PDB file of C-alpha atoms in Angstrom:
ATOM      1  CA  SER A 813       2.350  -8.917  24.220  1.00 91.00           C
ATOM      2  CA  TYR A 814       5.928  -9.246  23.018  1.00 95.00           C
ATOM      3  CA  VAL A 815       7.869  -6.044  22.428  1.00 96.00           C
ATOM      4  CA  LEU A 816      10.924  -5.186  20.299  1.00 97.00           C
ATOM      5  CA  THR A 817      12.751  -1.919  21.007  1.00 98.00           C
ATOM      6  CA  GLN A 818      14.732   0.004  18.429  1.00 98.00           C
ATOM      7  CA  PRO A 819      16.295   3.451  18.498  1.00 98.00           C
ATOM      8  CA  PRO A 820      14.202   5.954  16.519  1.00 98.00           C
ATOM      9  CA  SER A 821      17.084   7.245  14.500  1.00 98.00           C
ATOM     10  CA  VAL A 822      20.730   6.583  13.630  1.00 98.00           C
ATOM     11  CA  SER A 823      22.998   8.878  11.667  1.00 98.00           C
ATOM     12  CA  VAL A 824      26.203   7.921   9.867  1.00 97.00           C
ATOM     13  CA  ALA A 825      28.630   9.482   7.404  1.00 98.00           C
ATOM     14  CA  PRO A 826      29.085   7.941   4.049  1.00 97.00           C
ATOM     15  CA  GLY A 827      31.696   5.216   4.011  1.00 97.00           C
ATOM     16  CA  LYS A 828      31.377   4.551   7.721  1.00 98.00           C
ATOM     17  CA  THR A 829      29.623   1.757   9.612  1.00 98.00           C
ATOM     18  CA  ALA A 830      26.035   1.981  10.874  1.00 98.00           C
ATOM     19  CA  THR A 831      24.786  -0.185  13.687  1.00 98.00           C
ATOM     20  CA  ILE A 832      21.103  -0.534  14.439  1.00 98.00           C
ATOM     21  CA  THR A 833      20.007  -2.412  17.548  1.00 98.00           C
ATOM     22  CA  CYS A 834      16.865  -4.331  18.423  1.00 98.00           C
ATOM     23  CA  GLY A 835      16.113  -5.258  21.999  1.00 97.00           C
ATOM     24  CA  GLY A 836      13.823  -8.044  23.166  1.00 94.00           C
ATOM     25  CA  THR A 837      13.522 -10.604  25.911  1.00 91.00           C
ATOM     26  CA  ASN A 838      14.457 -14.286  25.799  1.00 90.00           C
ATOM     27  CA  PHE A 839      16.002 -13.556  22.420  1.00 90.00           C
ATOM     28  CA  GLY A 840      17.607 -16.984  22.345  1.00 88.00           C
ATOM     29  CA  ASP A 841      14.142 -18.382  21.698  1.00 91.00           C
ATOM     30  CA  TYR A 842      13.572 -16.247  18.596  1.00 95.00           C
ATOM     31  CA  SER A 843      14.913 -15.805  15.044  1.00 96.00           C
ATOM     32  CA  VAL A 844      15.316 -12.154  14.232  1.00 97.00           C
ATOM     33  CA  HIS A 845      14.712 -10.769  10.757  1.00 98.00           C
ATOM     34  CA  TRP A 846      15.545  -7.271   9.409  1.00 98.00           C
ATOM     35  CA  TYR A 847      13.735  -5.257   6.775  1.00 98.00           C
ATOM     36  CA  GLN A 848      14.738  -2.093   4.846  1.00 98.00           C
ATOM     37  CA  GLN A 849      12.037   0.230   3.715  1.00 98.00           C
ATOM     38  CA  LYS A 850      12.808   3.218   1.494  1.00 98.00           C
ATOM     39  CA  PRO A 851      10.365   6.104   1.201  1.00 96.00           C
ATOM     40  CA  GLY A 852       7.248   5.154  -0.832  1.00 95.00           C
ATOM     41  CA  GLN A 853       8.377   1.582  -1.250  1.00 97.00           C
ATOM     42  CA  ALA A 854       7.507  -1.820   0.259  1.00 98.00           C
ATOM     43  CA  PRO A 855       9.833  -3.325   2.789  1.00 98.00           C
ATOM     44  CA  VAL A 856      12.618  -5.622   1.657  1.00 98.00           C
ATOM     45  CA  LEU A 857      14.103  -8.462   3.678  1.00 97.00           C
ATOM     46  CA  VAL A 858      17.797  -7.783   4.212  1.00 98.00           C
ATOM     47  CA  ILE A 859      18.745 -10.255   6.984  1.00 98.00           C
ATOM     48  CA  HIS A 860      16.971 -13.408   8.051  1.00 97.00           C
ATOM     49  CA  TYR A 861      17.426 -15.880  10.840  1.00 96.00           C
ATOM     50  CA  ASP A 862      19.673 -13.489  12.847  1.00 96.00           C
ATOM     51  CA  ILE A 863      22.692 -13.543  10.553  1.00 97.00           C
ATOM     52  CA  ASP A 864      21.897 -14.706   6.990  1.00 97.00           C
ATOM     53  CA  ARG A 865      21.576 -12.572   3.911  1.00 97.00           C
ATOM     54  CA  PRO A 866      18.947 -13.291   1.279  1.00 95.00           C
ATOM     55  CA  SER A 867      20.052 -13.631  -2.244  1.00 94.00           C
ATOM     56  CA  GLY A 868      20.805 -10.293  -3.801  1.00 95.00           C
ATOM     57  CA  ILE A 869      21.492  -8.377  -0.612  1.00 97.00           C
ATOM     58  CA  PRO A 870      25.015  -6.844  -0.544  1.00 97.00           C
ATOM     59  CA  ASP A 871      27.529  -8.305   1.899  1.00 96.00           C
ATOM     60  CA  ARG A 872      27.834  -4.858   3.464  1.00 98.00           C
ATOM     61  CA  PHE A 873      24.713  -5.886   5.402  1.00 98.00           C
ATOM     62  CA  SER A 874      25.264  -8.229   8.300  1.00 98.00           C
ATOM     63  CA  GLY A 875      23.330  -9.323  11.368  1.00 98.00           C
ATOM     64  CA  SER A 876      24.252 -10.543  14.803  1.00 97.00           C
ATOM     65  CA  LYS A 877      22.616 -11.414  18.103  1.00 96.00           C
ATOM     66  CA  SER A 878      23.975 -11.502  21.586  1.00 94.00           C
ATOM     67  CA  GLY A 879      21.983 -11.848  24.721  1.00 93.00           C
ATOM     68  CA  ASN A 880      18.820  -9.883  24.404  1.00 94.00           C
ATOM     69  CA  THR A 881      20.095  -7.599  21.569  1.00 96.00           C
ATOM     70  CA  ALA A 882      20.116  -8.169  17.873  1.00 97.00           C
ATOM     71  CA  THR A 883      22.217  -5.841  15.666  1.00 98.00           C
ATOM     72  CA  LEU A 884      22.031  -4.915  12.009  1.00 98.00           C
ATOM     73  CA  THR A 885      25.363  -3.624  10.764  1.00 98.00           C
ATOM     74  CA  ILE A 886      25.770  -1.827   7.515  1.00 98.00           C
ATOM     75  CA  SER A 887      29.433  -1.367   6.445  1.00 98.00           C
ATOM     76  CA  ARG A 888      30.699   1.253   3.992  1.00 98.00           C
ATOM     77  CA  VAL A 889      27.419   3.070   4.138  1.00 98.00           C
ATOM     78  CA  GLU A 890      26.113   4.615   0.890  1.00 97.00           C
ATOM     79  CA  ALA A 891      23.576   7.318   0.315  1.00 97.00           C
ATOM     80  CA  GLY A 892      21.259   4.684  -1.097  1.00 97.00           C
ATOM     81  CA  ASP A 893      21.136   2.917   2.239  1.00 98.00           C
ATOM     82  CA  GLU A 894      19.083   5.790   3.756  1.00 98.00           C
ATOM     83  CA  ALA A 895      15.864   4.137   4.791  1.00 98.00           C
ATOM     84  CA  ASP A 896      13.818   2.868   7.703  1.00 98.00           C
ATOM     85  CA  TYR A 897      14.959  -0.455   9.170  1.00 98.00           C
ATOM     86  CA  TYR A 898      12.647  -2.777  11.120  1.00 98.00           C
ATOM     87  CA  CYS A 899      13.499  -5.932  13.128  1.00 98.00           C
ATOM     88  CA  GLN A 900      10.901  -8.620  13.418  1.00 98.00           C
ATOM     89  CA  VAL A 901      10.271 -11.881  15.248  1.00 97.00           C
ATOM     90  CA  TRP A 902       7.400 -14.357  15.353  1.00 96.00           C
ATOM     91  CA  ASP A 903       6.019 -14.880  18.898  1.00 95.00           C
ATOM     92  CA  SER A 904       3.759 -17.798  19.600  1.00 93.00           C
ATOM     93  CA  SER A 905       1.308 -15.606  21.538  1.00 93.00           C
ATOM     94  CA  SER A 906       1.532 -12.259  19.813  1.00 93.00           C
ATOM     95  CA  GLY A 907       2.097 -13.414  16.234  1.00 94.00           C
ATOM     96  CA  GLY A 908       4.289 -11.231  13.983  1.00 96.00           C
ATOM     97  CA  VAL A 909       6.048  -8.543  16.022  1.00 97.00           C
ATOM     98  CA  PHE A 910       7.940  -5.628  14.486  1.00 98.00           C
ATOM     99  CA  GLY A 911      10.182  -3.168  16.266  1.00 98.00           C
ATOM    100  CA  GLY A 912       9.143   0.465  15.999  1.00 98.00           C
ATOM    101  CA  GLY A 913      11.681   1.114  13.236  1.00 98.00           C
ATOM    102  CA  THR A 914      14.876   3.016  12.953  1.00 98.00           C
ATOM    103  CA  GLN A 915      15.400   5.810  10.510  1.00 98.00           C
ATOM    104  CA  LEU A 916      18.877   5.745   9.075  1.00 98.00           C
ATOM    105  CA  THR A 917      20.192   9.076   7.892  1.00 98.00           C
ATOM    106  CA  VAL A 918      23.338   9.270   5.733  1.00 97.00           C
ATOM    107  CA  LEU A 919      24.987  12.596   6.544  1.00 95.00           C
TER     108      LEU A 919
ATOM    109  CA  GLU B 942      10.128 -13.272 -11.150  1.00 88.00           C
ATOM    110  CA  ALA B 943       7.909 -13.314  -8.104  1.00 90.00           C
ATOM    111  CA  GLN B 944       5.307 -10.600  -8.063  1.00 94.00           C
ATOM    112  CA  MET B 945       2.398  -9.726  -5.812  1.00 96.00           C
ATOM    113  CA  VAL B 946      -0.149  -7.037  -6.661  1.00 97.00           C
ATOM    114  CA  GLU B 947      -2.639  -5.868  -4.119  1.00 98.00           C
ATOM    115  CA  SER B 948      -5.944  -4.184  -4.969  1.00 97.00           C
ATOM    116  CA  GLY B 949      -9.285  -3.317  -3.408  1.00 97.00           C
ATOM    117  CA  GLY B 950      -8.263  -0.402  -1.331  1.00 97.00           C
ATOM    118  CA  GLY B 951     -10.267   2.835  -1.216  1.00 97.00           C
ATOM    119  CA  VAL B 952     -11.987   5.326   0.963  1.00 98.00           C
ATOM    120  CA  VAL B 953     -14.800   4.131   3.195  1.00 97.00           C
ATOM    121  CA  GLN B 954     -16.821   5.451   6.125  1.00 97.00           C
ATOM    122  CA  PRO B 955     -16.387   4.122   9.685  1.00 97.00           C
ATOM    123  CA  GLY B 956     -18.269   0.856  10.112  1.00 97.00           C
ATOM    124  CA  ALA B 957     -18.020  -0.111   6.493  1.00 98.00           C
ATOM    125  CA  SER B 958     -16.334  -3.130   4.903  1.00 98.00           C
ATOM    126  CA  LEU B 959     -13.565  -3.587   2.332  1.00 98.00           C
ATOM    127  CA  ARG B 960     -12.172  -6.675   0.655  1.00 98.00           C
ATOM    128  CA  LEU B 961      -8.544  -6.579  -0.360  1.00 98.00           C
ATOM    129  CA  SER B 962      -7.060  -8.937  -2.909  1.00 98.00           C
ATOM    130  CA  CYS B 963      -3.470  -9.971  -3.687  1.00 98.00           C
ATOM    131  CA  ALA B 964      -2.768 -11.533  -7.093  1.00 97.00           C
ATOM    132  CA  VAL B 965       0.403 -13.556  -7.205  1.00 96.00           C
ATOM    133  CA  SER B 966       2.534 -14.451 -10.186  1.00 94.00           C
ATOM    134  CA  GLY B 967       5.904 -16.107 -10.624  1.00 93.00           C
ATOM    135  CA  PHE B 968       5.436 -18.696  -7.895  1.00 91.00           C
ATOM    136  CA  THR B 969       2.792 -21.053  -6.662  1.00 91.00           C
ATOM    137  CA  VAL B 970       0.958 -19.601  -3.716  1.00 91.00           C
ATOM    138  CA  SER B 971      -0.223 -22.991  -2.576  1.00 93.00           C
ATOM    139  CA  ASP B 972       3.285 -23.867  -1.466  1.00 93.00           C
ATOM    140  CA  HIS B 973       3.396 -20.994   1.032  1.00 94.00           C
ATOM    141  CA  TRP B 974       1.870 -19.510   4.122  1.00 96.00           C
ATOM    142  CA  MET B 975       0.683 -16.048   3.176  1.00 96.00           C
ATOM    143  CA  SER B 976       0.246 -12.918   5.297  1.00 97.00           C
ATOM    144  CA  TRP B 977      -1.070  -9.365   5.376  1.00 98.00           C
ATOM    145  CA  VAL B 978       0.981  -6.598   7.063  1.00 98.00           C
ATOM    146  CA  ARG B 979      -0.178  -2.952   7.273  1.00 98.00           C
ATOM    147  CA  GLN B 980       1.374   0.384   7.875  1.00 98.00           C
ATOM    148  CA  ALA B 981      -0.552   3.366   9.122  1.00 98.00           C
ATOM    149  CA  PRO B 982       0.457   6.787   7.759  1.00 97.00           C
ATOM    150  CA  GLY B 983       3.776   7.770   9.146  1.00 96.00           C
ATOM    151  CA  LYS B 984       3.900   4.751  11.423  1.00 98.00           C
ATOM    152  CA  GLY B 985       5.694   1.414  11.575  1.00 98.00           C
ATOM    153  CA  LEU B 986       4.791  -2.068  10.303  1.00 98.00           C
ATOM    154  CA  GLU B 987       2.077  -4.123  11.935  1.00 98.00           C
ATOM    155  CA  TRP B 988       1.357  -7.775  11.191  1.00 98.00           C
ATOM    156  CA  VAL B 989      -2.347  -8.338  10.539  1.00 98.00           C
ATOM    157  CA  ALA B 990      -3.069 -11.925   9.642  1.00 98.00           C
ATOM    158  CA  SER B 991      -1.610 -15.139   8.159  1.00 97.00           C
ATOM    159  CA  ILE B 992      -3.040 -18.251   6.490  1.00 97.00           C
ATOM    160  CA  ASP B 993      -1.585 -21.638   5.889  1.00 96.00           C
ATOM    161  CA  GLN B 994      -1.230 -23.438   2.513  1.00 95.00           C
ATOM    162  CA  ASP B 995      -4.683 -24.937   2.446  1.00 93.00           C
ATOM    163  CA  GLY B 996      -6.544 -22.341   4.445  1.00 92.00           C
ATOM    164  CA  SER B 997      -7.137 -24.508   7.484  1.00 95.00           C
ATOM    165  CA  GLU B 998      -5.010 -22.515   9.885  1.00 96.00           C
ATOM    166  CA  LYS B 999      -5.310 -18.782  10.386  1.00 97.00           C
ATOM    167  CA  ASP B1000      -3.709 -16.289  12.742  1.00 96.00           C
ATOM    168  CA  PHE B1001      -4.851 -12.775  13.494  1.00 97.00           C
ATOM    169  CA  ALA B1002      -3.497  -9.807  15.418  1.00 97.00           C
ATOM    170  CA  ASP B1003      -5.503  -8.915  18.499  1.00 97.00           C
ATOM    171  CA  SER B1004      -6.303  -5.521  16.926  1.00 97.00           C
ATOM    172  CA  VAL B1005      -8.309  -7.127  14.072  1.00 98.00           C
ATOM    173  CA  LYS B1006      -9.534 -10.395  15.553  1.00 97.00           C
ATOM    174  CA  GLY B1007     -13.257 -10.825  15.091  1.00 97.00           C
ATOM    175  CA  ARG B1008     -13.387  -8.058  12.426  1.00 98.00           C
ATOM    176  CA  PHE B1009     -11.076  -9.254   9.708  1.00 98.00           C
ATOM    177  CA  SER B1010     -10.894 -12.629   7.917  1.00 98.00           C
ATOM    178  CA  ILE B1011      -8.237 -13.997   5.620  1.00 98.00           C
ATOM    179  CA  SER B1012      -8.770 -16.450   2.828  1.00 97.00           C
ATOM    180  CA  ARG B1013      -7.082 -17.728  -0.288  1.00 97.00           C
ATOM    181  CA  ASP B1014      -7.914 -19.218  -3.674  1.00 96.00           C
ATOM    182  CA  ASN B1015      -5.015 -21.396  -4.743  1.00 95.00           C
ATOM    183  CA  ALA B1016      -6.606 -22.079  -8.077  1.00 95.00           C
ATOM    184  CA  LYS B1017      -6.453 -18.363  -8.789  1.00 95.00           C
ATOM    185  CA  ASN B1018      -3.108 -17.937  -7.031  1.00 95.00           C
ATOM    186  CA  SER B1019      -4.643 -15.265  -4.864  1.00 96.00           C
ATOM    187  CA  LEU B1020      -5.013 -14.073  -1.263  1.00 97.00           C
ATOM    188  CA  TYR B1021      -7.769 -12.000   0.263  1.00 98.00           C
ATOM    189  CA  LEU B1022      -8.434  -9.893   3.381  1.00 98.00           C
ATOM    190  CA  GLN B1023     -12.068  -9.175   4.315  1.00 98.00           C
ATOM    191  CA  MET B1024     -12.170  -6.186   6.608  1.00 98.00           C
ATOM    192  CA  ASN B1025     -15.421  -5.406   8.503  1.00 98.00           C
ATOM    193  CA  SER B1026     -16.422  -2.814  11.091  1.00 98.00           C
ATOM    194  CA  LEU B1027     -13.651  -0.534   9.939  1.00 98.00           C
ATOM    195  CA  SER B1028     -12.513   2.425  12.037  1.00 98.00           C
ATOM    196  CA  ALA B1029     -10.084   5.261  11.549  1.00 97.00           C
ATOM    197  CA  GLU B1030      -7.367   3.143  13.230  1.00 98.00           C
ATOM    198  CA  ASP B1031      -7.495   0.733  10.314  1.00 98.00           C
ATOM    199  CA  THR B1032      -6.377   3.414   7.837  1.00 98.00           C
ATOM    200  CA  ALA B1033      -3.131   2.087   6.379  1.00 98.00           C
ATOM    201  CA  ILE B1034      -1.264   0.667   3.445  1.00 98.00           C
ATOM    202  CA  TYR B1035      -1.965  -3.043   3.337  1.00 98.00           C
ATOM    203  CA  TYR B1036       0.742  -5.302   2.063  1.00 98.00           C
ATOM    204  CA  CYS B1037       0.551  -8.990   1.210  1.00 97.00           C
ATOM    205  CA  ALA B1038       3.615 -10.980   1.937  1.00 96.00           C
ATOM    206  CA  THR B1039       4.819 -14.527   1.678  1.00 92.00           C
ATOM    207  CA  GLU B1040       5.251 -16.779   4.634  1.00 91.00           C
ATOM    208  CA  ARG B1041       4.313 -16.217   8.324  1.00 88.00           C
ATOM    209  CA  THR B1042       7.195 -16.229  10.755  1.00 92.00           C
ATOM    210  CA  ILE B1043       9.237 -14.308   8.207  1.00 92.00           C
ATOM    211  CA  PHE B1044       7.964 -12.034   5.419  1.00 95.00           C
ATOM    212  CA  GLU B1045      10.109 -12.846   2.496  1.00 93.00           C
ATOM    213  CA  ILE B1046       8.441 -11.253  -0.478  1.00 94.00           C
ATOM    214  CA  TRP B1047       6.133  -8.182  -0.379  1.00 97.00           C
ATOM    215  CA  GLY B1048       3.662  -6.607  -2.760  1.00 97.00           C
ATOM    216  CA  GLN B1049       3.564  -2.878  -3.263  1.00 97.00           C
ATOM    217  CA  GLY B1050       0.540  -2.355  -1.140  1.00 98.00           C
ATOM    218  CA  THR B1051      -2.988  -1.033  -1.406  1.00 98.00           C
ATOM    219  CA  THR B1052      -4.292   1.888   0.653  1.00 98.00           C
ATOM    220  CA  ALA B1053      -7.401   1.693   2.765  1.00 98.00           C
ATOM    221  CA  THR B1054      -8.652   4.981   4.205  1.00 98.00           C
ATOM    222  CA  VAL B1055     -11.449   5.054   6.825  1.00 98.00           C
ATOM    223  CA  SER B1056     -12.914   8.516   7.129  1.00 97.00           C
ATOM    224  CA  SER B1057     -16.271  10.179   7.567  1.00 93.00           C
TER     225      SER B1057
END
């Protein structure tokens, strides 16, 4: 089955830039999507199709993909960005595949 | 405004069944693939199942294949998940979500607990 690998945790000071990575294989064949989940809430889509922001998502959130790594970048981090972040792809054999999630801590 | 409200969760014994529902408002469910995604306590997200616009195509995660079924009633703008032969490993918050390859809009979830 297809596997996505994320670091369990990332810490960043307010106002700085957070980068969360997502590793896979043959990433060129996949579109990567990113979700933010705050405690006790449902996930929210923050980046779709590798680099695009859905309507209503601040432009501090950006996505990129290079080789077998996708990256979610959050600029000028705020306390309200503290959350779990998940990457996701659709694999024709495995179906919907999520990374294990990264807990973002704002120091 | 698009809204999805799940219901039907509860506490059941191992081997029992549950039927979850997702009531949709603010958009026409018949225009979209629909999916269920779950999250076990303290764990990450796991895709469960998806169904196409008219119910003719369905996908299931290996972990639920043969035990869960997914259906929809477009006239009622609703989505369902029938869960049979439940085990402790199925304990989770179950979210309905729009689409399949990407999960664009999510409900708030309903909790299913399997415990003796």
